[in-house]
Amino acid sequence: MPDKSISLFVKNIWVFESKDRNLKTSLPFFADGYPGVMFQQTDNSLIVRPHDKKMPDVFLYGQTIKPIELEISGAYLLIIFQLYPFVLRTFFNLVPQSINDNCYYLDDMMADDGVMALANELQASDSIEDKIEVITSLLLSFLERKKQDLDDKIREAVIRIIRTKGQESILAIAAICNLTMRTFERRFRNETGLSPKQFSQIIQFQASMEQLTVKDYSKLSDIVYQNGFADQSHFIRVFKAFTGKTPKAFKK
């Protein structure tokens, strides 16, 4: 769990690790609605497929809409700070849409010597906890002075969509925010890089994928209706759009 000092901006901290130097690893990632900051420490670098990008030690990534795989040879440590989607524009002065399915190198934001010092500090830190503290301090340096610039209505809308697993109507959420639909959609896209409908669908998809993964259902129609899909064909279509596979193929 993130430290309280950054919990307004950071949803989760994920750690992936292997010490097997002979291992070849492919980690699939699917749309989840959250951008993030990643630190990677690997024997032979980290490559993002299908973009074929070799990644730096530390980078910021945007919304993942199309499925990707992180390809790693040898031992590795990945630390991922999962950010709420309303922080990109305000805290990093980015147009969020510009890094959908893409990433942003922090050396575009920090001086070259600052990025190198950060990477060196992370590599030199002995424990995962120490590395997490270094990244937490980095985020605080970006975020603390900017939090008053957050669009509170869009932040509340994002949290509401997450809490209701994407099943509340966008019209109802706009009304709760006391915004016209047009204004709500424009402000939401400006802050997150996605339309409210697209973000809701991603959150809805994530809930259904989690249920499918942990096998918390008797038949597929349970997932369909418990997660608010119109019918089974609608569910299959959305699932395939975000994973590249049907639910049946994904289970295998």
Short mmCIF file of N, CA, C and O in Angstrom, two decimals, residues 86-135:
data_model
loop_
_atom_site.label_atom_id
_atom_site.label_comp_id
_atom_site.label_asym_id
_atom_site.label_seq_id
_atom_site.Cartn_x
_atom_site.Cartn_y
_atom_site.Cartn_z
N PHE A 86 -6.26 10.94 -12.87
CA PHE A 86 -6.48 12.39 -12.91
C PHE A 86 -5.21 13.19 -12.58
O PHE A 86 -5.26 14.41 -12.46
N VAL A 87 -4.05 12.52 -12.44
CA VAL A 87 -2.86 13.25 -12.02
C VAL A 87 -1.94 13.65 -13.17
O VAL A 87 -1.11 14.55 -13.01
N LEU A 88 -2.04 13.02 -14.33
CA LEU A 88 -1.04 13.22 -15.38
C LEU A 88 -0.93 14.68 -15.81
O LEU A 88 0.16 15.25 -15.87
N ARG A 89 -2.06 15.29 -16.16
CA ARG A 89 -2.00 16.66 -16.67
C ARG A 89 -1.57 17.63 -15.58
O ARG A 89 -0.69 18.47 -15.78
N THR A 90 -2.20 17.52 -14.40
CA THR A 90 -1.94 18.49 -13.34
C THR A 90 -0.52 18.40 -12.80
O THR A 90 0.16 19.41 -12.65
N PHE A 91 -0.05 17.19 -12.52
CA PHE A 91 1.22 17.04 -11.83
C PHE A 91 2.42 16.98 -12.77
O PHE A 91 3.51 17.39 -12.39
N PHE A 92 2.23 16.46 -13.98
CA PHE A 92 3.36 16.28 -14.89
C PHE A 92 3.30 17.20 -16.11
O PHE A 92 4.13 17.11 -17.00
N ASN A 93 2.28 18.08 -16.15
CA ASN A 93 2.12 19.03 -17.27
C ASN A 93 2.10 18.32 -18.62
O ASN A 93 2.71 18.75 -19.59
N LEU A 94 1.36 17.20 -18.66
CA LEU A 94 1.25 16.42 -19.88
C LEU A 94 -0.17 16.49 -20.43
O LEU A 94 -1.13 16.64 -19.67
N VAL A 95 -0.29 16.35 -21.74
CA VAL A 95 -1.59 16.06 -22.34
C VAL A 95 -1.75 14.55 -22.23
O VAL A 95 -1.02 13.80 -22.90
N PRO A 96 -2.66 14.05 -21.37
CA PRO A 96 -2.71 12.60 -21.11
C PRO A 96 -2.86 11.76 -22.36
O PRO A 96 -2.25 10.69 -22.47
N GLN A 97 -3.67 12.23 -23.34
CA GLN A 97 -3.86 11.45 -24.57
C GLN A 97 -2.55 11.20 -25.31
O GLN A 97 -2.40 10.23 -26.04
N SER A 98 -1.57 12.09 -25.09
CA SER A 98 -0.31 12.00 -25.84
C SER A 98 0.52 10.78 -25.44
O SER A 98 1.43 10.38 -26.18
N ILE A 99 0.23 10.20 -24.26
CA ILE A 99 0.98 9.00 -23.88
C ILE A 99 0.05 7.80 -23.66
O ILE A 99 0.45 6.83 -23.01
N ASN A 100 -1.17 7.83 -24.20
CA ASN A 100 -1.98 6.61 -24.23
C ASN A 100 -1.23 5.56 -25.04
O ASN A 100 -0.72 5.84 -26.13
N ASP A 101 -1.15 4.33 -24.51
CA ASP A 101 -0.40 3.25 -25.16
C ASP A 101 1.04 3.67 -25.47
O ASP A 101 1.62 3.28 -26.48
N ASN A 102 1.58 4.47 -24.56
CA ASN A 102 2.94 4.97 -24.79
C ASN A 102 3.57 5.31 -23.44
O ASN A 102 2.95 5.10 -22.40
N CYS A 103 4.77 5.84 -23.48
CA CYS A 103 5.44 6.20 -22.23
C CYS A 103 6.13 7.55 -22.38
O CYS A 103 6.24 8.10 -23.47
N TYR A 104 6.58 8.06 -21.26
CA TYR A 104 7.20 9.38 -21.19
C TYR A 104 8.47 9.25 -20.37
O TYR A 104 8.42 8.79 -19.22
N TYR A 105 9.57 9.62 -20.96
CA TYR A 105 10.85 9.49 -20.26
C TYR A 105 11.03 10.68 -19.33
O TYR A 105 10.86 11.82 -19.73
N LEU A 106 11.40 10.40 -18.10
CA LEU A 106 11.50 11.45 -17.10
C LEU A 106 12.61 12.45 -17.40
O LEU A 106 12.62 13.55 -16.87
N ASP A 107 13.54 12.09 -18.28
CA ASP A 107 14.58 13.06 -18.63
C ASP A 107 14.04 14.19 -19.48
O ASP A 107 14.70 15.21 -19.68
N ASP A 108 12.80 14.05 -20.00
CA ASP A 108 12.14 15.17 -20.66
C ASP A 108 11.60 16.16 -19.64
O ASP A 108 11.23 17.27 -19.98
N MET A 109 11.54 15.75 -18.37
CA MET A 109 10.97 16.56 -17.32
C MET A 109 12.04 17.03 -16.33
O MET A 109 11.94 18.10 -15.75
N MET A 110 13.06 16.21 -16.15
CA MET A 110 14.14 16.51 -15.22
C MET A 110 15.43 16.72 -16.00
O MET A 110 15.57 16.27 -17.14
N ALA A 111 16.38 17.40 -15.40
CA ALA A 111 17.69 17.54 -16.03
C ALA A 111 18.34 16.16 -16.16
O ALA A 111 18.09 15.27 -15.37
N ASP A 112 19.19 16.02 -17.19
CA ASP A 112 19.83 14.72 -17.42
C ASP A 112 20.56 14.21 -16.19
O ASP A 112 20.51 13.02 -15.87
N ASP A 113 21.26 15.12 -15.50
CA ASP A 113 22.00 14.68 -14.32
C ASP A 113 21.05 14.27 -13.20
O ASP A 113 21.36 13.40 -12.39
N GLY A 114 19.83 14.86 -13.17
CA GLY A 114 18.84 14.49 -12.16
C GLY A 114 18.31 13.09 -12.39
O GLY A 114 18.15 12.31 -11.45
N VAL A 115 18.05 12.74 -13.65
CA VAL A 115 17.57 11.40 -13.99
C VAL A 115 18.66 10.37 -13.70
O VAL A 115 18.39 9.30 -13.14
N MET A 116 19.89 10.70 -14.05
CA MET A 116 20.99 9.77 -13.80
C MET A 116 21.20 9.56 -12.30
O MET A 116 21.40 8.43 -11.84
N ALA A 117 21.09 10.65 -11.53
CA ALA A 117 21.25 10.54 -10.08
C ALA A 117 20.13 9.69 -9.48
O ALA A 117 20.36 8.88 -8.58
N LEU A 118 18.91 9.88 -10.00
CA LEU A 118 17.77 9.09 -9.53
C LEU A 118 17.98 7.61 -9.83
O LEU A 118 17.80 6.75 -8.96
N ALA A 119 18.37 7.30 -11.08
CA ALA A 119 18.59 5.90 -11.47
C ALA A 119 19.71 5.29 -10.63
O ALA A 119 19.59 4.15 -10.17
N ASN A 120 20.77 6.04 -10.40
CA ASN A 120 21.88 5.53 -9.60
C ASN A 120 21.45 5.27 -8.16
O ASN A 120 21.86 4.28 -7.55
N GLU A 121 20.64 6.19 -7.61
CA GLU A 121 20.18 6.02 -6.23
C GLU A 121 19.29 4.78 -6.11
O GLU A 121 19.40 4.02 -5.14
N LEU A 122 18.43 4.57 -7.10
CA LEU A 122 17.56 3.39 -7.08
C LEU A 122 18.37 2.10 -7.22
O LEU A 122 18.13 1.12 -6.50
N GLN A 123 19.32 2.10 -8.13
CA GLN A 123 20.13 0.90 -8.33
C GLN A 123 20.96 0.59 -7.07
O GLN A 123 21.19 -0.58 -6.73
N ALA A 124 21.41 1.64 -6.38
CA ALA A 124 22.28 1.46 -5.21
C ALA A 124 21.51 1.11 -3.94
O ALA A 124 22.10 0.58 -3.00
N SER A 125 20.21 1.40 -3.92
CA SER A 125 19.41 1.11 -2.72
C SER A 125 19.35 -0.40 -2.49
O SER A 125 19.08 -1.17 -3.41
N ASP A 126 19.60 -0.81 -1.27
CA ASP A 126 19.75 -2.24 -0.99
C ASP A 126 18.43 -3.01 -1.02
O ASP A 126 18.36 -4.12 -1.51
N SER A 127 17.37 -2.42 -0.48
CA SER A 127 16.12 -3.16 -0.32
C SER A 127 15.02 -2.60 -1.20
O SER A 127 15.08 -1.44 -1.65
N ILE A 128 14.00 -3.41 -1.43
CA ILE A 128 12.82 -2.95 -2.16
C ILE A 128 12.17 -1.78 -1.44
O ILE A 128 11.74 -0.80 -2.06
N GLU A 129 12.12 -1.87 -0.12
CA GLU A 129 11.50 -0.79 0.68
C GLU A 129 12.25 0.52 0.47
O GLU A 129 11.63 1.58 0.36
N ASP A 130 13.58 0.47 0.41
CA ASP A 130 14.37 1.69 0.19
C ASP A 130 14.09 2.27 -1.19
O ASP A 130 13.99 3.49 -1.37
N LYS A 131 13.98 1.40 -2.20
CA LYS A 131 13.70 1.87 -3.55
C LYS A 131 12.31 2.52 -3.60
O LYS A 131 12.13 3.55 -4.27
N ILE A 132 11.34 1.91 -2.92
CA ILE A 132 9.99 2.47 -2.89
C ILE A 132 10.01 3.85 -2.24
O ILE A 132 9.33 4.79 -2.69
N GLU A 133 10.84 4.00 -1.21
CA GLU A 133 10.93 5.30 -0.54
C GLU A 133 11.54 6.35 -1.45
O GLU A 133 11.12 7.51 -1.45
N VAL A 134 12.52 5.97 -2.26
CA VAL A 134 13.13 6.90 -3.21
C VAL A 134 12.09 7.39 -4.22
O VAL A 134 11.99 8.59 -4.51
N ILE A 135 11.29 6.45 -4.77
CA ILE A 135 10.27 6.83 -5.76
C ILE A 135 9.17 7.66 -5.09
O ILE A 135 8.66 8.63 -5.68
#
